[in-house]
CSV table of C-alpha atoms and ligand atoms in Angstrom, one decimal:
chain,number,residue,atom,x,y,z
A,1,MET,CA,-32.7,-16.2,4.5
A,2,ARG,CA,-31.0,-13.2,4.5
A,3,LEU,CA,-32.5,-10.7,2.1
A,4,ASP,CA,-30.7,-7.5,0.9
A,5,PHE,CA,-32.1,-4.6,-1.7
A,6,GLY,CA,-29.2,-2.9,-0.9
A,7,ASN,CA,-28.1,-2.3,-4.6
A,8,GLU,CA,-31.4,-3.0,-6.5
A,9,ARG,CA,-33.8,-1.5,-9.0
A,10,VAL,CA,-37.6,-2.3,-8.0
A,11,LEU,CA,-39.9,-2.1,-10.5
A,12,ALA,CA,-43.6,-2.6,-9.5
A,13,VAL,CA,-45.2,-3.4,-12.6
A,14,VAL,CA,-49.3,-2.8,-11.4
A,15,ALA,CA,-52.7,-2.5,-13.3
A,16,HIS,CA,-54.3,0.2,-10.9
A,17,GLY,CA,-53.2,3.2,-9.1
A,18,ASP,CA,-53.8,1.7,-5.4
A,19,ASP,CA,-52.7,-1.7,-6.5
A,20,ALA,CA,-48.8,-1.5,-5.7
A,21,GLU,CA,-50.2,-0.4,-2.2
A,22,LEU,CA,-52.3,-3.8,-1.7
A,23,LEU,CA,-49.5,-5.8,-2.6
A,24,CYS,CA,-46.0,-4.7,-2.2
A,25,ALA,CA,-45.5,-1.1,-1.1
A,26,GLY,CA,-44.0,-3.1,2.3
A,27,THR,CA,-41.7,-4.2,0.0
A,28,LEU,CA,-40.9,-1.6,-1.8
A,29,ALA,CA,-40.7,0.4,1.4
A,30,ARG,CA,-37.9,-2.0,2.7
A,31,ALA,CA,-36.1,-2.2,-0.5
A,32,LYS,CA,-35.7,2.0,-0.7
A,33,ALA,CA,-34.7,2.0,3.1
A,34,ALA,CA,-31.9,-0.6,1.9
A,35,GLY,CA,-30.5,1.7,-0.5
A,36,ALA,CA,-32.4,0.0,-3.7
A,37,ALA,CA,-34.2,2.8,-6.2
A,38,VAL,CA,-37.6,2.3,-6.7
A,39,GLY,CA,-40.0,2.5,-9.1
A,40,VAL,CA,-43.8,2.0,-10.0
A,41,ALA,CA,-45.4,1.6,-13.6
A,42,VAL,CA,-49.4,2.4,-13.5
A,43,LEU,CA,-51.0,0.6,-16.5
A,44,CYS,CA,-54.3,1.6,-16.8
A,45,LEU,CA,-55.7,5.0,-16.5
A,46,GLY,CA,-58.0,4.9,-13.3
A,47,ASP,CA,-61.3,6.2,-15.1
A,48,LYS,CA,-63.7,3.5,-14.5
A,49,GLY,CA,-63.2,2.7,-10.3
A,50,GLN,CA,-66.5,5.3,-9.4
A,51,PRO,CA,-68.0,5.7,-5.9
A,52,ALA,CA,-71.6,5.3,-5.7
A,53,GLU,CA,-71.5,9.1,-5.8
A,54,PRO,CA,-69.6,9.6,-9.2
A,55,ILE,CA,-66.3,11.7,-9.0
A,56,PRO,CA,-65.8,13.8,-11.8
A,57,ARG,CA,-62.7,13.4,-14.0
A,58,LEU,CA,-61.9,10.2,-12.1
A,59,ALA,CA,-58.7,9.8,-14.6
A,60,ALA,CA,-57.4,13.1,-13.0
A,61,VAL,CA,-58.0,12.4,-9.6
A,62,ARG,CA,-56.6,8.9,-9.4
A,63,ARG,CA,-53.5,10.2,-11.1
A,64,ARG,CA,-52.8,12.7,-8.1
A,65,GLU,CA,-53.5,10.0,-5.5
A,66,THR,CA,-51.3,8.0,-6.9
A,67,THR,CA,-48.6,10.3,-7.1
A,68,ALA,CA,-49.4,11.6,-3.9
A,69,ALA,CA,-48.6,7.7,-2.3
A,70,ALA,CA,-45.3,7.5,-4.6
A,71,ARG,CA,-44.3,10.7,-3.5
A,72,LEU,CA,-44.5,9.0,0.5
A,73,LEU,CA,-42.4,6.2,-0.8
A,74,GLY,CA,-40.0,8.2,-2.8
A,75,ALA,CA,-41.2,6.4,-6.3
A,76,GLU,CA,-40.3,7.2,-9.8
A,77,LEU,CA,-43.4,6.5,-11.6
A,78,PHE,CA,-44.4,5.6,-15.0
A,79,TRP,CA,-47.8,5.3,-16.6
A,80,GLY,CA,-49.8,2.9,-19.7
A,81,ARG,CA,-52.5,5.2,-19.6
A,82,VAL,CA,-54.5,1.9,-21.0
A,83,PRO,CA,-58.5,2.8,-19.9
A,84,ASP,CA,-59.9,0.3,-17.4
A,85,GLY,CA,-61.5,-3.0,-18.4
A,86,THR,CA,-59.8,-3.1,-21.3
A,87,LEU,CA,-55.5,-3.6,-20.4
A,88,ALA,CA,-54.2,-6.4,-22.5
A,89,ASP,CA,-51.3,-8.0,-23.8
A,90,ASP,CA,-51.0,-6.6,-27.3
A,91,ARG,CA,-48.5,-5.1,-29.1
A,92,PRO,CA,-48.6,-1.4,-28.1
A,93,THR,CA,-48.1,-1.8,-24.5
A,94,ARG,CA,-46.0,-4.4,-24.4
A,95,LEU,CA,-43.8,-1.5,-26.4
A,96,ARG,CA,-44.8,0.9,-24.1
A,97,LEU,CA,-44.1,-1.0,-21.0
A,98,THR,CA,-40.6,-1.9,-22.7
A,99,GLU,CA,-39.4,1.3,-22.8
A,100,ILE,CA,-40.3,1.8,-19.2
A,101,CYS,CA,-38.3,-0.8,-18.4
A,102,ARG,CA,-35.5,0.6,-20.2
A,103,ARG,CA,-35.7,4.1,-19.1
A,104,PHE,CA,-35.7,2.2,-15.3
A,105,ARG,CA,-33.5,-0.3,-15.7
A,106,PRO,CA,-35.1,-2.7,-13.0
A,107,SER,CA,-32.7,-5.4,-11.4
A,108,LEU,CA,-35.7,-6.7,-9.7
A,109,VAL,CA,-39.4,-6.7,-11.4
A,110,LEU,CA,-42.7,-7.2,-8.9
A,111,ALA,CA,-45.8,-7.9,-10.7
A,112,HIS,CA,-49.5,-9.3,-10.3
A,113,ALA,CA,-49.3,-13.0,-10.8
A,114,PRO,CA,-50.8,-14.6,-14.1
A,115,GLN,CA,-53.4,-16.3,-12.3
A,116,ASP,CA,-55.3,-13.5,-10.5
A,117,TYR,CA,-58.8,-12.9,-10.8
A,118,HIS,CA,-58.6,-9.4,-12.0
A,119,PRO,CA,-58.7,-9.5,-16.0
A,120,ASP,CA,-56.6,-6.2,-16.0
A,121,HIS,CA,-54.2,-7.7,-13.3
A,122,ARG,CA,-53.5,-10.8,-15.4
A,123,ALA,CA,-53.0,-8.8,-18.4
A,124,ALA,CA,-50.3,-6.9,-16.7
A,125,ALA,CA,-48.8,-10.1,-15.6
A,126,ALA,CA,-48.5,-11.1,-19.5
A,127,LEU,CA,-47.4,-7.6,-20.1
A,128,ALA,CA,-45.0,-7.8,-17.5
A,129,GLU,CA,-43.5,-11.3,-17.9
A,130,ALA,CA,-43.1,-10.4,-21.8
A,131,ALA,CA,-41.3,-6.5,-21.0
A,132,SER,CA,-39.1,-7.3,-18.6
A,133,TRP,CA,-37.9,-9.9,-20.9
A,134,PHE,CA,-37.5,-8.8,-24.0
A,135,CYS,CA,-36.0,-5.6,-22.6
A,136,ALA,CA,-33.2,-7.3,-23.1
A,137,ALA,CA,-33.3,-8.1,-26.4
A,138,ARG,CA,-31.5,-6.1,-28.5
A,139,GLY,CA,-33.7,-7.1,-32.1
A,140,GLN,CA,-37.1,-5.6,-30.0
A,141,LYS,CA,-36.7,-2.1,-31.0
A,142,THR,CA,-37.7,1.4,-28.6
A,143,LYS,CA,-36.5,4.5,-27.9
A,144,SER,CA,-34.0,3.4,-25.6
A,145,PRO,CA,-30.9,1.0,-26.1
A,146,ALA,CA,-31.4,-2.6,-24.8
A,147,LEU,CA,-30.6,-4.1,-21.2
A,148,PRO,CA,-27.5,-6.0,-20.3
A,149,ALA,CA,-29.7,-8.6,-18.8
A,150,SER,CA,-33.5,-9.3,-17.9
A,151,PRO,CA,-34.4,-8.2,-14.3
A,152,ALA,CA,-35.1,-11.3,-11.9
A,153,LEU,CA,-38.9,-11.0,-11.8
A,154,TRP,CA,-41.4,-11.9,-8.7
A,155,TRP,CA,-45.4,-12.6,-8.9
A,156,MET,CA,-47.1,-10.9,-6.2
A,157,ASP,CA,-50.2,-11.8,-3.7
A,158,SER,CA,-53.6,-11.2,-5.2
A,159,VAL,CA,-55.9,-9.2,-3.6
A,160,ASN,CA,-57.3,-11.4,-0.9
A,161,MET,CA,-55.1,-13.5,-1.4
A,162,ASN,CA,-57.3,-15.2,-3.7
A,163,GLY,CA,-55.4,-18.3,-5.4
A,164,PHE,CA,-52.3,-17.4,-4.6
A,165,GLU,CA,-49.7,-19.8,-3.5
A,166,PRO,CA,-47.0,-18.1,-1.9
A,167,GLY,CA,-43.6,-18.9,-2.7
A,168,PHE,CA,-41.7,-17.1,-0.1
A,169,PHE,CA,-42.4,-13.9,2.4
A,170,VAL,CA,-41.0,-10.5,2.9
A,171,ASP,CA,-41.4,-9.0,6.8
A,172,VAL,CA,-43.0,-5.3,6.0
A,173,SER,CA,-43.7,-4.7,9.8
A,174,LYS,CA,-41.5,-1.6,10.2
A,175,TYR,CA,-43.6,-0.6,7.2
A,176,MET,CA,-46.7,-1.1,8.1
A,177,PRO,CA,-47.2,3.2,9.2
A,178,LEU,CA,-46.0,3.7,5.4
A,179,LYS,CA,-48.0,1.4,3.7
A,180,GLU,CA,-51.1,2.3,5.5
A,181,ALA,CA,-50.4,6.5,4.6
A,182,MET,CA,-49.5,5.6,1.2
A,183,LEU,CA,-53.0,3.5,0.5
A,184,ALA,CA,-55.0,6.1,2.1
A,185,CYS,CA,-53.7,9.0,-0.3
A,186,HIS,CA,-56.2,6.6,-2.3
A,187,ARG,CA,-59.6,8.5,-1.3
A,188,SER,CA,-61.3,8.4,-4.1
A,189,GLN,CA,-61.3,4.5,-4.0
A,190,ALA,CA,-61.5,4.4,0.1
A,191,ALA,CA,-64.9,5.7,-1.0
A,192,ARG,CA,-65.9,2.9,-2.6
A,193,GLY,CA,-65.5,1.4,0.8
A,194,GLY,CA,-69.3,0.6,1.3
A,195,ASP,CA,-70.2,0.0,-1.7
A,196,GLY,CA,-71.6,-3.3,-2.8
A,197,ASP,CA,-68.8,-4.4,-5.4
A,198,PHE,CA,-65.8,-2.8,-3.1
A,199,SER,CA,-64.2,-3.6,0.2
A,200,PRO,CA,-62.8,-0.9,2.4
A,201,LEU,CA,-59.4,-1.0,1.5
A,202,GLN,CA,-57.6,-0.6,4.4
A,203,ASP,CA,-59.0,-2.9,6.8
A,204,LEU,CA,-58.3,-5.1,3.7
A,205,MET,CA,-54.9,-4.5,3.4
A,206,ARG,CA,-54.4,-5.0,7.1
A,207,LEU,CA,-56.2,-7.9,7.2
A,208,GLN,CA,-53.8,-9.8,4.5
A,209,ALA,CA,-50.6,-8.4,5.8
A,210,ALA,CA,-51.8,-9.9,9.1
A,211,ALA,CA,-52.8,-13.6,7.4
A,212,ARG,CA,-49.6,-13.3,5.5
A,213,GLY,CA,-47.4,-12.0,8.5
A,214,ALA,CA,-49.3,-15.4,10.5
A,215,GLN,CA,-48.2,-17.7,8.0
A,216,ALA,CA,-44.4,-16.5,8.2
A,217,GLY,CA,-44.2,-15.7,11.7
A,218,VAL,CA,-44.2,-11.7,11.6
A,219,ALA,CA,-46.7,-9.1,12.3
A,220,ALA,CA,-47.0,-8.4,8.7
A,221,ALA,CA,-45.7,-9.8,5.3
A,222,GLU,CA,-46.4,-9.3,2.0
A,223,ALA,CA,-46.3,-12.4,-0.4
A,224,PHE,CA,-44.2,-13.9,-3.3
A,225,ARG,CA,-43.2,-16.4,-6.0
A,226,ALA,CA,-39.9,-16.3,-8.3
A,227,HIS,CA,-40.4,-16.3,-11.7
A,228,HIS,CA,-38.2,-19.4,-13.0
A,229,ALA,CA,-36.9,-18.9,-16.7
A,230,PHE,CA,-33.2,-19.4,-17.8
A,231,LYS,CA,-31.0,-16.4,-16.8
A,232,ARG,CA,-33.9,-14.9,-14.9
A,233,THR,CA,-33.4,-17.1,-12.0
A,234,ARG,CA,-31.6,-14.9,-9.3
A,235,ALA,CA,-29.6,-16.8,-5.8
A,236,TRP,CA,-30.1,-14.2,-3.6
B,301,LIG,ZN1,-56.3,-3.4,-9.4
């Protein structure tokens, strides 16, 4: 199968600042290189992922790190500004993400899987499904007008591949150096590498890309599953 991102507008909807780097940055980079517009919506503030040696004003630090990574990719960034660990599929956040979708006008949304093990990721999955669907509903009022059609939606792999059954793989072998450089921007999270409640992120990302790549017969891959619903499923 030949995947062509050329005329796409791809929006990743993630809970935390480093999730796109771990789960879909290679695909975003590949889409960008093919001529697509790419965006990342980060829903949480990044205020609670503290290393053992606490970092003052962590949310501002993580915002800078996320901005630096998005700049390497050439992605437009959007912010949800919900405190970490409290993300919920509620009306205000749905409307905020619906408005983000209407501003970016994605043709494809990448989102955390509904079965992800992290509560913020599961909430982001529900929010992404709702907002990317209802952004095309004229009855759902936000500042910007409704889109003519709902974008396609792909569920992303989970961090460490826990409980995710891939539907297909995107070969990101050529974009691993960029994915690594983007993840390296997240210094505050790299500082948590040795903490008992966290993992060394670069190792984890490399191992996952190689494992998914091995399953697909390439050096490095990212895994997804398509969301299937009336008028949202596409033929590629
Ligand atoms: Zn996360």
